[in-house]
Amino acid sequence: MIAIYTNDPVIIQQAIPSVYVVSAAMLTASVANVVFNGISGTGNTRSALLVETVTIVFYVAYIVFVGLVLHAPVEICFTTELLYYILLLLISYIYLKRGKWQNKRI
């Protein structure tokens, strides 16, 4: 897949760990986005905004720490995507499981 963008075998070899991390993040994203959209489906857009804001705060804090403080390699920096989608999935799942949204009046 990487060969589509370059013929350089060194770049291809160095990109493989990043592709694994991003692939795992996209698999997680497919589930997380469906669960998160369930919050919007309840009609409680304020809660959806709060969930998104919390996950973005962790996302930014993590990438600043890992990228700018630790100067981690690219594949480690890409784990921020995995963190984002895992947090989005967990918070959304907890919100939907609690059931308080069922009594929400719109």
Short mmCIF file of C-alpha atoms in Angstrom, two decimals:
data_model
loop_
_atom_site.label_atom_id
_atom_site.label_comp_id
_atom_site.label_asym_id
_atom_site.label_seq_id
_atom_site.Cartn_x
_atom_site.Cartn_y
_atom_site.Cartn_z
CA MET A 1 0.00 0.00 0.00
CA ILE A 2 2.83 2.42 0.82
CA ALA A 3 4.42 1.72 -2.56
CA ILE A 4 1.60 3.71 -4.14
CA TYR A 5 3.19 6.87 -2.74
CA THR A 6 6.91 6.09 -3.03
CA ASN A 7 9.34 3.64 -4.57
CA ASP A 8 11.99 4.20 -1.91
CA PRO A 9 12.39 0.93 0.04
CA VAL A 10 13.82 2.75 3.07
CA ILE A 11 10.76 5.00 3.38
CA ILE A 12 8.48 2.02 2.87
CA GLN A 13 10.22 0.08 5.63
CA GLN A 14 10.14 3.03 8.02
CA ALA A 15 6.44 3.68 7.39
CA ILE A 16 5.28 0.17 8.28
CA PRO A 17 4.96 0.74 12.07
CA SER A 18 2.90 3.89 11.47
CA VAL A 19 0.59 2.02 9.11
CA TYR A 20 -0.04 -0.62 11.80
CA VAL A 21 -0.90 2.03 14.39
CA VAL A 22 -3.18 3.97 12.04
CA SER A 23 -4.87 0.74 10.92
CA ALA A 24 -5.65 -0.18 14.52
CA ALA A 25 -6.96 3.34 15.11
CA MET A 26 -9.25 3.15 12.08
CA LEU A 27 -10.67 -0.19 13.18
CA THR A 28 -11.41 1.35 16.56
CA ALA A 29 -12.80 4.47 14.87
CA SER A 30 -15.39 2.47 12.96
CA VAL A 31 -16.95 1.25 16.20
CA ALA A 32 -16.38 4.45 18.19
CA ASN A 33 -18.06 6.68 15.60
CA VAL A 34 -21.16 4.51 15.50
CA VAL A 35 -21.49 4.54 19.28
CA PHE A 36 -20.77 8.29 19.44
CA ASN A 37 -23.40 8.99 16.77
CA GLY A 38 -25.84 7.20 19.06
CA ILE A 39 -25.50 10.15 21.44
CA SER A 40 -26.47 12.56 18.68
CA GLY A 41 -29.32 10.20 17.82
CA THR A 42 -30.77 10.73 21.28
CA GLY A 43 -31.18 14.40 20.41
CA ASN A 44 -28.85 15.53 23.18
CA THR A 45 -26.35 17.51 21.14
CA ARG A 46 -25.06 19.28 24.25
CA SER A 47 -23.88 15.94 25.64
CA ALA A 48 -22.33 15.03 22.30
CA LEU A 49 -20.42 18.31 22.35
CA LEU A 50 -19.23 17.64 25.90
CA VAL A 51 -18.02 14.13 24.99
CA GLU A 52 -16.20 15.47 21.94
CA THR A 53 -14.64 18.31 23.94
CA VAL A 54 -13.35 15.98 26.67
CA THR A 55 -11.78 13.62 24.14
CA ILE A 56 -10.20 16.49 22.19
CA VAL A 57 -8.64 17.89 25.37
CA PHE A 58 -7.01 14.51 26.09
CA TYR A 59 -6.02 14.22 22.43
CA VAL A 60 -4.24 17.57 22.39
CA ALA A 61 -2.59 17.07 25.79
CA TYR A 62 -1.32 13.63 24.75
CA ILE A 63 0.13 14.75 21.42
CA VAL A 64 1.79 17.79 22.96
CA PHE A 65 3.38 15.61 25.63
CA VAL A 66 4.40 12.74 23.34
CA GLY A 67 5.43 14.83 20.36
CA LEU A 68 6.84 18.02 21.82
CA VAL A 69 8.06 16.92 25.25
CA LEU A 70 9.16 13.33 24.64
CA HIS A 71 10.07 13.80 20.95
CA ALA A 72 8.71 10.32 20.29
CA PRO A 73 8.94 8.68 16.87
CA VAL A 74 6.11 9.15 14.37
CA GLU A 75 4.47 5.78 15.04
CA ILE A 76 4.23 6.62 18.75
CA CYS A 77 2.77 10.04 17.93
CA PHE A 78 0.12 8.31 15.83
CA THR A 79 -1.06 6.44 18.93
CA THR A 80 -2.87 9.66 19.74
CA GLU A 81 -5.46 8.60 17.16
CA LEU A 82 -5.93 5.31 18.95
CA LEU A 83 -6.28 7.10 22.29
CA TYR A 84 -8.85 9.50 20.82
CA TYR A 85 -11.09 6.76 19.46
CA ILE A 86 -10.79 4.58 22.55
CA LEU A 87 -11.79 7.51 24.76
CA LEU A 88 -14.61 8.44 22.40
CA LEU A 89 -15.88 4.87 22.47
CA LEU A 90 -15.64 4.47 26.25
CA ILE A 91 -17.26 7.78 27.16
CA SER A 92 -20.02 7.33 24.58
CA TYR A 93 -20.70 3.77 25.73
CA ILE A 94 -20.87 4.83 29.37
CA TYR A 95 -23.23 7.69 28.48
CA LEU A 96 -25.57 5.41 26.56
CA LYS A 97 -25.42 2.64 29.19
CA ARG A 98 -26.35 4.93 32.09
CA GLY A 99 -29.73 5.60 30.51
CA LYS A 100 -30.22 9.18 31.77
CA TRP A 101 -30.62 10.25 28.13
CA GLN A 102 -33.89 8.28 27.95
CA ASN A 103 -35.70 10.89 30.05
CA LYS A 104 -34.25 13.87 28.17
CA ARG A 105 -36.86 16.33 26.90
CA ILE A 106 -36.01 18.10 23.68
#
